[in-house]
Short mmCIF file of C-alpha atoms and ligand atoms in Angstrom, two decimals:
data_model
loop_
_atom_site.label_atom_id
_atom_site.label_comp_id
_atom_site.label_asym_id
_atom_site.label_seq_id
_atom_site.Cartn_x
_atom_site.Cartn_y
_atom_site.Cartn_z
CA MET B 1 23.05 18.17 16.31
CA SER B 2 20.12 18.40 13.75
CA ALA B 3 17.75 15.58 13.64
CA ALA B 4 18.99 14.65 10.17
CA LYS B 5 22.64 14.55 11.42
CA LYS B 6 21.68 12.49 14.45
CA LEU B 7 19.84 10.01 12.25
CA LYS B 8 22.81 9.76 9.84
CA SER B 9 25.14 8.92 12.71
CA LEU B 10 22.52 6.45 14.01
CA VAL B 11 22.43 4.75 10.63
CA LEU B 12 26.23 4.55 10.54
CA VAL B 13 26.29 3.24 13.99
CA THR B 14 23.70 0.56 13.18
CA LEU B 15 25.81 -0.43 10.20
CA GLY B 16 28.87 -0.61 12.58
CA GLY B 17 31.95 -2.17 10.89
CA TYR B 18 30.40 -2.01 7.48
CA SER B 19 30.52 1.66 7.36
CA THR B 20 33.43 2.03 5.03
CA TYR B 21 31.84 -0.28 2.49
CA ALA B 22 28.52 1.30 3.33
CA GLY B 23 30.15 4.72 2.57
CA ILE B 24 30.49 3.50 -1.11
CA SER B 25 27.62 1.16 -1.74
CA PHE B 26 24.89 2.71 0.46
CA TRP B 27 24.92 5.74 -1.72
CA ARG B 28 25.15 3.73 -4.80
CA ASN B 29 21.94 2.00 -3.88
CA ASP B 30 23.48 -1.30 -4.50
CA GLU B 31 20.86 -4.06 -4.49
CA LYS B 32 23.03 -7.04 -3.39
CA PHE B 33 24.68 -4.93 -0.77
CA TYR B 34 21.38 -4.05 0.81
CA ARG B 35 20.21 -7.64 0.68
CA SER B 36 23.36 -9.13 2.10
CA PHE B 37 24.47 -6.60 4.61
CA ILE B 38 22.16 -3.58 5.39
CA MET B 39 18.92 -5.44 5.64
CA PRO B 40 20.24 -8.22 7.82
CA VAL B 41 21.69 -5.62 10.21
CA ILE B 42 18.39 -3.71 10.20
CA HIS B 43 16.66 -6.94 11.06
CA PHE B 44 18.56 -7.10 14.33
CA LEU B 45 16.22 -4.33 15.46
CA PRO B 46 12.68 -5.22 16.60
CA ALA B 47 10.37 -5.01 13.61
CA GLU B 48 8.58 -1.89 14.73
CA GLY B 49 11.86 -0.12 15.55
CA ALA B 50 13.13 -1.02 12.13
CA HIS B 51 9.95 0.37 10.48
CA ASN B 52 10.34 3.60 12.41
CA LEU B 53 13.92 3.90 11.50
CA ALA B 54 13.04 3.36 7.80
CA VAL B 55 10.31 6.03 8.00
CA MET B 56 12.79 8.44 9.65
CA CYS B 57 15.36 7.73 6.98
CA SER B 58 12.79 8.53 4.32
CA LYS B 59 11.60 11.62 6.21
CA TYR B 60 15.07 13.10 6.43
CA ARG B 61 15.88 11.89 2.93
CA ILE B 62 18.85 9.87 4.08
CA PHE B 63 18.33 7.21 1.45
CA PRO B 64 20.01 7.89 -1.84
CA THR B 65 17.87 9.16 -4.67
CA SER B 66 17.15 6.74 -7.40
CA LEU B 67 19.03 7.61 -10.51
CA TYR B 68 16.73 5.56 -12.73
CA LYS B 69 14.80 7.66 -15.15
CA ASP B 70 11.28 6.24 -15.68
CA PRO B 71 10.96 5.27 -19.46
CA GLU B 72 7.91 6.26 -21.36
CA SER B 73 6.74 2.45 -21.43
CA LEU B 74 6.21 2.63 -17.62
CA SER B 75 3.98 5.70 -17.57
CA VAL B 76 0.36 5.12 -16.90
CA ARG B 77 -2.72 7.16 -17.31
CA LEU B 78 -5.25 6.61 -14.53
CA PHE B 79 -7.88 8.71 -12.83
CA ASN B 80 -7.13 11.44 -15.39
CA LYS B 81 -3.56 11.68 -14.03
CA THR B 82 -0.22 10.49 -15.24
CA PHE B 83 1.76 8.10 -13.02
CA SER B 84 5.43 8.20 -14.23
CA ASN B 85 5.72 4.47 -13.24
CA PRO B 86 3.16 1.90 -11.87
CA ILE B 87 4.87 1.07 -8.61
CA GLY B 88 3.56 2.78 -5.38
CA ILE B 89 4.16 2.35 -1.72
CA ALA B 90 1.16 0.74 0.02
CA ALA B 91 -0.81 2.22 3.00
CA GLY B 92 0.67 1.57 6.48
CA PHE B 93 4.34 2.48 5.76
CA ASP B 94 3.97 6.17 6.00
CA LYS B 95 0.97 6.32 8.24
CA ASN B 96 1.45 10.01 9.06
CA GLY B 97 2.51 11.60 5.86
CA GLU B 98 6.06 12.34 7.10
CA ALA B 99 8.08 10.65 4.31
CA VAL B 100 6.26 11.46 1.07
CA LEU B 101 9.17 13.31 -0.59
CA GLY B 102 11.70 10.77 0.54
CA LEU B 103 9.58 7.85 -0.84
CA LYS B 104 9.35 9.67 -4.09
CA ASP B 105 13.24 9.82 -4.11
CA LEU B 106 13.34 6.01 -3.97
CA GLY B 107 11.56 5.89 -7.31
CA PHE B 108 7.93 5.27 -6.37
CA GLY B 109 5.42 6.49 -9.01
CA PHE B 110 2.85 7.06 -6.19
CA VAL B 111 2.57 7.22 -2.41
CA GLU B 112 -0.44 6.18 -0.38
CA ILE B 113 -0.36 7.52 3.21
CA GLY B 114 -2.48 6.46 6.18
CA SER B 115 -4.62 4.92 7.42
CA VAL B 116 -5.52 8.21 8.98
CA THR B 117 -8.37 8.43 11.56
CA PRO B 118 -10.26 11.65 12.64
CA VAL B 119 -8.41 11.97 15.95
CA PRO B 120 -5.02 10.55 16.90
CA GLN B 121 -4.98 7.06 18.45
CA PRO B 122 -2.18 4.96 19.87
CA GLY B 123 -3.04 1.60 18.26
CA ASN B 124 -2.61 -1.76 19.97
CA GLU B 125 -0.06 -2.66 22.62
CA LYS B 126 3.36 -3.69 21.61
CA PRO B 127 4.70 -5.97 20.24
CA ARG B 128 2.38 -5.67 17.31
CA VAL B 129 4.50 -6.32 14.28
CA PHE B 130 6.19 -9.70 13.54
CA ARG B 131 8.55 -10.68 10.85
CA LEU B 132 8.29 -14.17 9.43
CA LEU B 133 11.74 -14.06 7.81
CA GLU B 134 11.75 -17.61 6.31
CA ASP B 135 8.26 -16.83 4.75
CA LYS B 136 9.17 -13.33 3.52
CA ALA B 137 6.13 -12.34 5.36
CA VAL B 138 4.91 -9.92 8.15
CA ILE B 139 2.08 -10.20 10.50
CA ASN B 140 0.80 -6.85 11.92
CA ARG B 141 -1.74 -5.69 14.33
CA TYR B 142 -0.83 -2.11 14.71
CA GLY B 143 -4.39 -1.23 15.18
CA PHE B 144 -4.08 2.06 13.18
CA ASN B 145 -1.92 4.09 15.33
CA ASN B 146 -1.71 7.52 13.71
CA ASP B 147 -1.51 11.27 14.32
CA GLY B 148 -5.06 12.00 13.22
CA HIS B 149 -6.47 14.20 10.51
CA ASP B 150 -5.22 17.64 11.66
CA ALA B 151 -1.56 16.85 12.11
CA VAL B 152 -1.39 14.75 8.87
CA TYR B 153 -3.23 17.39 6.87
CA GLU B 154 -0.85 20.03 8.00
CA ARG B 155 2.10 17.97 6.84
CA ILE B 156 0.88 17.34 3.33
CA LYS B 157 -1.36 20.25 2.41
CA ASN B 158 1.56 21.99 0.60
CA ILE B 159 3.26 18.87 -0.59
CA LYS B 160 2.70 19.59 -4.34
CA SER B 161 4.34 22.99 -4.00
CA SER B 162 7.36 21.57 -2.09
CA GLY B 163 8.61 19.49 -4.93
CA PHE B 164 6.43 16.35 -4.90
CA ASP B 165 5.45 15.65 -8.49
CA GLY B 166 4.11 12.17 -7.88
CA ILE B 167 0.58 10.94 -7.13
CA LEU B 168 -0.63 11.09 -3.55
CA GLY B 169 -3.30 8.83 -2.19
CA VAL B 170 -4.79 9.12 1.37
CA ASN B 171 -6.16 6.03 3.08
CA LEU B 172 -8.95 6.90 5.48
CA GLY B 173 -9.73 5.02 8.64
CA LYS B 174 -12.20 5.27 11.43
CA ASN B 175 -11.37 5.80 15.01
CA LYS B 176 -11.44 2.59 17.01
CA THR B 177 -14.04 3.84 19.48
CA SER B 178 -16.06 5.68 16.81
CA THR B 179 -19.68 4.57 16.77
CA ASP B 180 -20.29 6.15 13.37
CA ALA B 181 -17.96 4.83 10.73
CA ILE B 182 -19.66 6.79 7.93
CA ASN B 183 -19.17 10.01 9.71
CA ASP B 184 -15.46 9.29 10.26
CA TYR B 185 -15.06 8.58 6.45
CA VAL B 186 -17.05 11.70 5.56
CA GLN B 187 -14.82 13.83 7.64
CA GLY B 188 -11.78 12.24 6.02
CA ILE B 189 -13.11 12.93 2.56
CA LYS B 190 -13.84 16.58 3.42
CA LYS B 191 -10.48 17.07 5.02
CA PHE B 192 -8.22 15.37 2.39
CA GLY B 193 -10.29 15.63 -0.68
CA PRO B 194 -8.91 18.98 -1.65
CA VAL B 195 -5.27 17.81 -1.37
CA ALA B 196 -5.24 14.13 -2.37
CA ASP B 197 -5.09 12.58 -5.84
CA TYR B 198 -7.18 9.75 -4.66
CA LEU B 199 -8.87 8.64 -1.40
CA VAL B 200 -9.23 5.03 -0.11
CA ILE B 201 -12.01 3.74 1.99
CA ASN B 202 -11.59 0.41 3.70
CA VAL B 203 -14.20 -2.33 3.37
CA SER B 204 -11.48 -4.65 4.38
CA SER B 205 -12.80 -6.16 7.42
CA PRO B 206 -12.79 -9.82 6.90
CA ASN B 207 -15.46 -9.91 9.48
CA THR B 208 -17.95 -7.80 7.74
CA PRO B 209 -20.75 -10.05 8.57
CA GLY B 210 -22.68 -11.73 5.75
CA LEU B 211 -22.47 -9.37 2.93
CA ARG B 212 -24.74 -11.91 1.34
CA SER B 213 -27.97 -10.77 2.97
CA LEU B 214 -29.98 -8.25 1.15
CA GLN B 215 -29.82 -6.02 4.10
CA SER B 216 -25.99 -5.84 4.21
CA LYS B 217 -25.88 -5.20 0.55
CA GLU B 218 -28.28 -2.32 1.24
CA SER B 219 -26.00 -0.99 3.92
CA LEU B 220 -22.93 -1.22 1.76
CA ARG B 221 -24.83 0.79 -0.87
CA GLU B 222 -25.81 3.29 1.71
CA LEU B 223 -22.25 3.65 2.75
CA PHE B 224 -20.99 4.05 -0.78
CA CYS B 225 -23.80 6.56 -1.61
CA ALA B 226 -23.10 8.69 1.33
CA LEU B 227 -19.40 8.84 0.58
CA VAL B 228 -19.78 9.53 -3.13
CA GLU B 229 -22.20 12.24 -2.34
CA THR B 230 -19.75 13.90 -0.01
CA ARG B 231 -17.08 13.62 -2.50
CA ASN B 232 -19.31 15.19 -5.20
CA SER B 233 -20.05 18.10 -2.93
CA LEU B 234 -16.40 19.11 -3.03
CA GLU B 235 -14.93 21.50 -5.53
CA GLU B 236 -12.08 19.18 -6.36
CA LYS B 237 -13.57 15.70 -6.77
CA PRO B 238 -10.86 13.18 -6.10
CA PRO B 239 -11.49 9.49 -7.02
CA LEU B 240 -12.85 7.27 -4.30
CA LEU B 241 -11.38 3.81 -3.99
CA LEU B 242 -12.37 0.88 -1.91
CA LYS B 243 -9.74 -1.48 -0.39
CA LEU B 244 -10.76 -5.07 -0.08
CA ALA B 245 -9.73 -7.93 2.16
CA PRO B 246 -8.58 -11.14 0.38
CA ASP B 247 -10.64 -13.14 2.81
CA LEU B 248 -14.06 -12.21 1.13
CA SER B 249 -15.77 -15.37 -0.24
CA PHE B 250 -16.61 -15.69 -3.85
CA GLN B 251 -20.30 -14.76 -3.08
CA GLU B 252 -19.13 -11.68 -1.17
CA ARG B 253 -16.92 -10.61 -4.06
CA LYS B 254 -19.95 -10.89 -6.40
CA ASP B 255 -22.01 -8.76 -3.96
CA VAL B 256 -19.39 -6.06 -3.79
CA ALA B 257 -18.94 -6.05 -7.55
CA GLU B 258 -22.67 -5.74 -7.96
CA VAL B 259 -23.02 -2.83 -5.47
CA ILE B 260 -20.08 -0.84 -6.78
CA GLN B 261 -21.27 -0.87 -10.35
CA LYS B 262 -24.61 0.73 -9.56
CA PRO B 263 -24.48 3.98 -11.55
CA GLU B 264 -25.79 6.17 -8.63
CA CYS B 265 -22.90 5.45 -6.33
CA LYS B 266 -20.26 4.11 -8.50
CA VAL B 267 -16.78 3.97 -6.89
CA ASP B 268 -13.80 4.89 -9.05
CA GLY B 269 -11.47 1.98 -8.27
CA LEU B 270 -10.50 -0.89 -6.10
CA ILE B 271 -7.38 -1.66 -4.07
CA ILE B 272 -6.77 -5.43 -3.92
CA SER B 273 -5.74 -6.54 -1.44
CA ASN B 274 -5.37 -5.79 2.19
CA THR B 275 -3.64 -8.33 4.43
CA THR B 276 -5.19 -11.69 5.19
CA ILE B 277 -6.25 -13.20 8.51
CA GLU B 278 -5.79 -16.66 6.99
CA ARG B 279 -2.63 -18.57 7.78
CA PRO B 280 -1.71 -20.71 4.76
CA SER B 281 -0.30 -24.14 5.59
CA SER B 282 2.72 -23.27 3.58
CA LEU B 283 4.05 -21.04 6.38
CA ILE B 284 7.38 -22.15 7.68
CA ASN B 285 7.70 -20.07 10.84
CA VAL B 286 5.36 -21.88 13.09
CA SER B 287 6.22 -19.81 16.17
CA ASP B 288 4.92 -16.43 15.02
CA LYS B 289 2.13 -17.56 12.67
CA ASN B 290 0.04 -17.93 15.86
CA GLU B 291 0.12 -14.12 16.30
CA THR B 292 -3.15 -12.25 15.66
CA GLY B 293 -3.13 -9.83 12.83
CA GLY B 294 -2.90 -9.41 9.13
CA LEU B 295 -0.46 -11.44 7.17
CA SER B 296 1.38 -9.74 4.19
CA GLY B 297 4.16 -10.59 1.82
CA GLU B 298 4.92 -13.66 -0.27
CA PRO B 299 2.19 -16.03 1.16
CA LEU B 300 -0.32 -13.40 0.13
CA LYS B 301 0.87 -13.09 -3.46
CA GLN B 302 -1.23 -15.69 -5.27
CA VAL B 303 -4.36 -15.08 -3.29
CA SER B 304 -4.35 -11.43 -4.07
CA THR B 305 -3.56 -11.98 -7.77
CA GLU B 306 -6.59 -14.37 -8.02
CA MET B 307 -8.79 -11.90 -6.34
CA ILE B 308 -7.74 -9.16 -8.77
CA ARG B 309 -8.68 -11.51 -11.60
CA ASP B 310 -11.98 -12.29 -9.92
CA MET B 311 -12.91 -8.60 -9.43
CA ALA B 312 -11.86 -7.71 -12.96
CA ARG B 313 -14.06 -10.34 -14.38
CA LEU B 314 -17.02 -9.60 -12.06
CA THR B 315 -16.84 -5.91 -12.92
CA HIS B 316 -16.39 -6.59 -16.63
CA ARG B 317 -13.15 -4.54 -16.31
CA SER B 318 -15.14 -1.43 -15.75
CA VAL B 319 -13.41 -0.46 -12.49
CA PRO B 320 -9.68 0.25 -12.32
CA ILE B 321 -7.66 -1.90 -9.79
CA ILE B 322 -4.62 -1.17 -7.78
CA GLY B 323 -2.94 -4.46 -7.13
CA VAL B 324 -1.08 -5.21 -3.96
CA GLY B 325 0.10 -8.34 -2.03
CA GLY B 326 3.42 -10.03 -2.07
CA ILE B 327 5.13 -8.25 -4.95
CA SER B 328 8.81 -8.37 -4.89
CA THR B 329 9.84 -8.84 -8.59
CA GLY B 330 8.93 -7.32 -11.90
CA GLN B 331 7.39 -10.80 -12.73
CA ASP B 332 5.17 -10.51 -9.62
CA ALA B 333 4.00 -6.96 -10.62
CA TYR B 334 3.47 -8.06 -14.24
CA GLU B 335 1.21 -11.00 -13.15
CA LYS B 336 -1.00 -8.57 -11.24
CA ILE B 337 -1.10 -6.22 -14.21
CA LYS B 338 -2.04 -9.01 -16.57
CA ALA B 339 -4.60 -10.12 -14.16
CA GLY B 340 -6.24 -6.75 -14.33
CA ALA B 341 -4.33 -4.21 -12.19
CA SER B 342 -3.55 -0.84 -13.75
CA VAL B 343 -0.88 -0.06 -11.20
CA VAL B 344 0.55 -1.86 -8.10
CA GLN B 345 1.87 -1.29 -4.63
CA ILE B 346 4.48 -2.86 -2.41
CA TYR B 347 5.19 -2.87 1.38
CA THR B 348 6.59 -6.09 2.79
CA SER B 349 9.26 -6.68 0.10
CA LEU B 350 10.56 -3.19 0.92
CA VAL B 351 10.95 -4.43 4.45
CA TYR B 352 13.01 -7.31 3.41
CA GLU B 353 15.05 -5.95 0.51
CA GLY B 354 15.30 -2.16 1.11
CA PRO B 355 15.12 0.78 -1.26
CA PRO B 356 16.83 -0.76 -4.30
CA ILE B 357 13.86 -3.13 -4.80
CA VAL B 358 11.87 -0.21 -6.41
CA ASP B 359 14.24 0.21 -9.27
CA LYS B 360 14.75 -3.54 -9.58
CA ILE B 361 11.05 -4.12 -10.11
CA LYS B 362 10.76 -1.34 -12.65
CA LYS B 363 13.78 -2.58 -14.73
CA GLU B 364 12.39 -6.14 -14.76
CA LEU B 365 9.01 -4.89 -15.70
CA VAL B 366 10.42 -2.91 -18.67
CA SER B 367 12.14 -6.00 -20.03
CA LEU B 368 9.07 -8.28 -19.55
CA LEU B 369 6.92 -5.77 -21.51
CA LYS B 370 9.47 -5.60 -24.24
CA LYS B 371 9.70 -9.43 -24.36
CA ASP B 372 5.99 -9.69 -24.88
CA GLY B 373 5.89 -6.84 -27.41
CA PHE B 374 3.89 -4.38 -25.25
CA LYS B 375 4.77 -0.78 -25.83
CA SER B 376 3.20 0.37 -22.53
CA ILE B 377 1.80 -0.89 -19.31
CA ASN B 378 -1.69 0.18 -20.41
CA GLU B 379 -1.42 -2.41 -23.36
CA ALA B 380 -0.63 -5.24 -20.87
CA VAL B 381 -3.32 -4.54 -18.22
CA GLY B 382 -5.90 -7.31 -18.03
CA THR B 383 -4.48 -9.43 -20.87
CA ASN B 384 -4.85 -12.51 -18.57
CA VAL B 385 -8.19 -11.74 -17.02
CA PHE B 386 -9.91 -14.59 -18.68
CA LYS B 387 -7.19 -17.16 -18.39
C1 FMN P 1 3.14 -3.27 9.09
C2 FMN P 1 1.87 -3.04 8.04
C3 FMN P 1 1.08 -2.01 8.38
C4 FMN P 1 -0.09 -1.80 7.53
N1 FMN P 1 -0.96 -0.74 7.70
C5 FMN P 1 -2.00 -0.62 6.82
C6 FMN P 1 -2.91 0.52 7.08
O1 FMN P 1 -2.75 1.23 7.97
N2 FMN P 1 -3.89 0.68 6.25
C7 FMN P 1 -4.11 -0.19 5.16
O2 FMN P 1 -5.02 0.10 4.36
N3 FMN P 1 -3.18 -1.17 4.88
C8 FMN P 1 -2.15 -1.43 5.79
N4 FMN P 1 -1.30 -2.47 5.51
C9 FMN P 1 -1.51 -3.31 4.33
C10 FMN P 1 -0.74 -2.98 3.12
O3 FMN P 1 -1.13 -1.66 2.57
C11 FMN P 1 -0.88 -4.01 1.95
O4 FMN P 1 -2.18 -4.03 1.56
C12 FMN P 1 -0.49 -5.32 2.37
O5 FMN P 1 0.72 -5.33 3.34
C13 FMN P 1 -0.09 -6.26 1.17
O6 FMN P 1 0.96 -5.85 0.43
P1 FMN P 1 2.52 -6.55 0.74
O7 FMN P 1 2.42 -7.99 0.63
O8 FMN P 1 3.29 -5.91 -0.43
O9 FMN P 1 2.96 -6.00 2.02
C14 FMN P 1 -0.18 -2.68 6.30
C15 FMN P 1 0.74 -3.69 6.09
C16 FMN P 1 1.80 -3.87 6.97
C17 FMN P 1 2.75 -4.98 6.68
C1 NAG P 2 -8.64 16.01 -16.23
O1 NAG P 2 -7.60 16.87 -15.96
C2 NAG P 2 -7.51 18.15 -16.50
C3 NAG P 2 -6.33 18.94 -16.16
O2 NAG P 2 -5.32 18.05 -15.71
C4 NAG P 2 -8.86 18.84 -16.24
O3 NAG P 2 -8.91 20.14 -16.95
C5 NAG P 2 -10.06 18.06 -16.63
O4 NAG P 2 -11.20 18.70 -16.26
C6 NAG P 2 -9.99 16.64 -16.01
N1 NAG P 2 -10.98 15.82 -16.45
C7 NAG P 2 -11.79 15.12 -15.66
C8 NAG P 2 -12.86 14.21 -16.24
O5 NAG P 2 -11.69 15.24 -14.40
C1 NAG P 3 -11.92 -1.24 8.38
O1 NAG P 3 -13.27 -1.65 8.34
C2 NAG P 3 -13.60 -2.54 9.42
C3 NAG P 3 -15.13 -2.63 9.41
O2 NAG P 3 -15.62 -2.65 8.13
C4 NAG P 3 -13.23 -1.98 10.79
O3 NAG P 3 -13.41 -2.95 11.77
C5 NAG P 3 -11.78 -1.51 10.79
O4 NAG P 3 -11.47 -0.92 12.02
C6 NAG P 3 -11.46 -0.52 9.62
N1 NAG P 3 -10.12 -0.06 9.66
C7 NAG P 3 -9.92 1.24 9.64
C8 NAG P 3 -8.51 1.64 9.63
O5 NAG P 3 -10.74 2.09 9.65
C1 NAG P 4 -12.94 9.16 16.55
O1 NAG P 4 -13.45 10.20 15.77
C2 NAG P 4 -14.85 10.40 15.88
C3 NAG P 4 -15.15 11.59 14.99
O2 NAG P 4 -15.90 11.16 13.88
C4 NAG P 4 -15.20 10.69 17.32
O3 NAG P 4 -16.57 10.79 17.39
C5 NAG P 4 -14.66 9.58 18.20
O4 NAG P 4 -14.88 9.79 19.53
C6 NAG P 4 -13.11 9.48 17.95
N1 NAG P 4 -12.63 8.41 18.87
C7 NAG P 4 -11.88 8.72 19.87
C8 NAG P 4 -11.06 7.65 20.46
O5 NAG P 4 -11.71 9.81 20.19
C1 NAG P 5 10.39 -17.22 13.63
O1 NAG P 5 10.17 -15.94 14.08
C2 NAG P 5 10.82 -15.75 15.32
C3 NAG P 5 10.50 -14.25 15.79
O2 NAG P 5 10.65 -13.37 14.71
C4 NAG P 5 12.28 -15.98 15.27
O3 NAG P 5 12.86 -15.72 16.55
C5 NAG P 5 12.53 -17.29 14.76
O4 NAG P 5 13.94 -17.59 14.60
C6 NAG P 5 11.85 -17.59 13.52
N1 NAG P 5 12.04 -18.95 12.92
C7 NAG P 5 11.51 -20.13 13.35
C8 NAG P 5 11.88 -21.28 12.53
O5 NAG P 5 10.82 -20.20 14.20
C1 NAG P 6 -0.24 -21.64 18.90
O1 NAG P 6 -1.46 -21.45 19.62
C2 NAG P 6 -1.83 -22.54 20.27
C3 NAG P 6 -3.29 -22.32 20.78
O2 NAG P 6 -3.83 -21.20 20.27
C4 NAG P 6 -0.93 -22.96 21.32
O3 NAG P 6 -1.35 -24.20 22.02
C5 NAG P 6 0.37 -23.23 20.75
O4 NAG P 6 1.27 -23.53 21.79
C6 NAG P 6 0.86 -22.09 19.95
N1 NAG P 6 2.07 -22.51 19.19
C7 NAG P 6 3.23 -21.80 19.29
C8 NAG P 6 4.26 -22.35 18.58
O5 NAG P 6 3.30 -20.77 20.00
C1 NAG P 7 -7.08 -4.85 6.83
O1 NAG P 7 -7.06 -6.13 7.33
C2 NAG P 7 -6.85 -6.26 8.77
C3 NAG P 7 -6.82 -7.67 9.15
O2 NAG P 7 -6.19 -8.44 8.23
C4 NAG P 7 -8.00 -5.38 9.41
O3 NAG P 7 -7.76 -5.37 10.91
C5 NAG P 7 -8.02 -3.95 8.94
O4 NAG P 7 -9.06 -3.26 9.49
C6 NAG P 7 -8.22 -4.01 7.47
N1 NAG P 7 -8.26 -2.71 6.87
C7 NAG P 7 -7.34 -1.78 6.74
C8 NAG P 7 -7.59 -0.51 6.13
O5 NAG P 7 -6.12 -2.07 7.01
#
């Protein structure tokens, strides 16, 4: 049996008695059907197993292709590129660049793969992913398991000629044991610069000690300058984005904003935000909230939106922002856009609601734009920055 056939039968076995109904609705990409039947069944699997199954389904393009045609009002010009819609899949879902075409099928306007490190690494011990169902949240401490630069590069180097007409971002990481983070990022920029539409560097660590001190501002500047220089040495010059943690204090946000606006090493955009190490008191699931790791999903939503607004203000809207954190509806996406995000990404809500969520968000967004009299996403971006 081919891998794809095996997988199809595995999916049908997983679906068990529902398979007749599944035979109809699965392919119709029916949203309620996913929420009420398919996702609960998938949630019987351990979180990491379910993640792997979902990646495999995307890889072998088992999921039905979205039939929704992106209207002109959803198209966004950013980084001198056209995004056919502003909804992307966030880093960490397709860590190894296996599922790019399948993710595009689901209706995503852009796909960010990674984090990819120079050499393969296994990540932390299992279990390392936890669902907080009642909270619509996930805690993960994968520890950046991935296949490494070479393997991932081989998979995606020809992606544009194999039918992928979306935007591809590559999120670069550093090896756990690496003693020279800058060098790991430099290698990543050189490797993926020629094939990516944008590159992401992580300044996410909530533990980055005291950005406040002049000295660490200086080292941030050094880092950015080295990376921007490397990028500038390439023939193709992909935009360089920084991904930030929501756990940065206001002073730290100010410092980052100050450093990234310096003309000599200006970064091209921000991704806001990564997961949080905070555990908001609103969390319902008390047993798993103790787990170490980054929290994503609904409890992150407001925190991340406020950080988008902060950074949009602090940079005087001079740096484009990709908004991410807890988006599961068109309204959620719209709030981040009005707070200053040009496009947005999702991850955790896909885990809970399955592929139909992509079209759902897009349709809701279209009607919200219309209701407020905006002809395009671009018109709505940042309209609430100073509110
Ligand atoms: C299981 C899991 C793995 C993740 N892995 C990565 C990663 O490798 N690199 C990264 O930059 N972000 C990673 N993230 C963070 C997401 O890209 C995103 O910033 C975060 O989950 C917030 O979005 P959400 O609330 O829509 O999930 C991961 C998130 C989850 C849930
Ligand atoms: C924008 O893209 C076009 C082609 O798509 C290219 O010719 C042009 O040089 C790009 N401009 C910048 C500033 O990168
Ligand atoms: C992100 O950066 C922090 C330090 O700034 C580091 O601890 C962490 O390992 C990085 N993550 C990746 C994937 O490189
Ligand atoms: C990670 O990659 C760097 C190359 O920049 C290398 O020096 C380091 O040893 C690697 N880590 C492991 C675990 O091999
Ligand atoms: C919390 O999460 C655990 C593990 O995912 C699950 O078994 C439990 O039912 C959840 N709910 C509560 C209220 O603890
Ligand atoms: C959470 O952690 C604390 C100490 O770190 C421990 O005492 C407590 O039992 C844990 N709670 C649950 C529900 O696991
Ligand atoms: C994101 O945040 C987690 C902790 O919440 C941290 O371990 C990780 O290094 C950060 N960076 C990336 C790229 O995920």
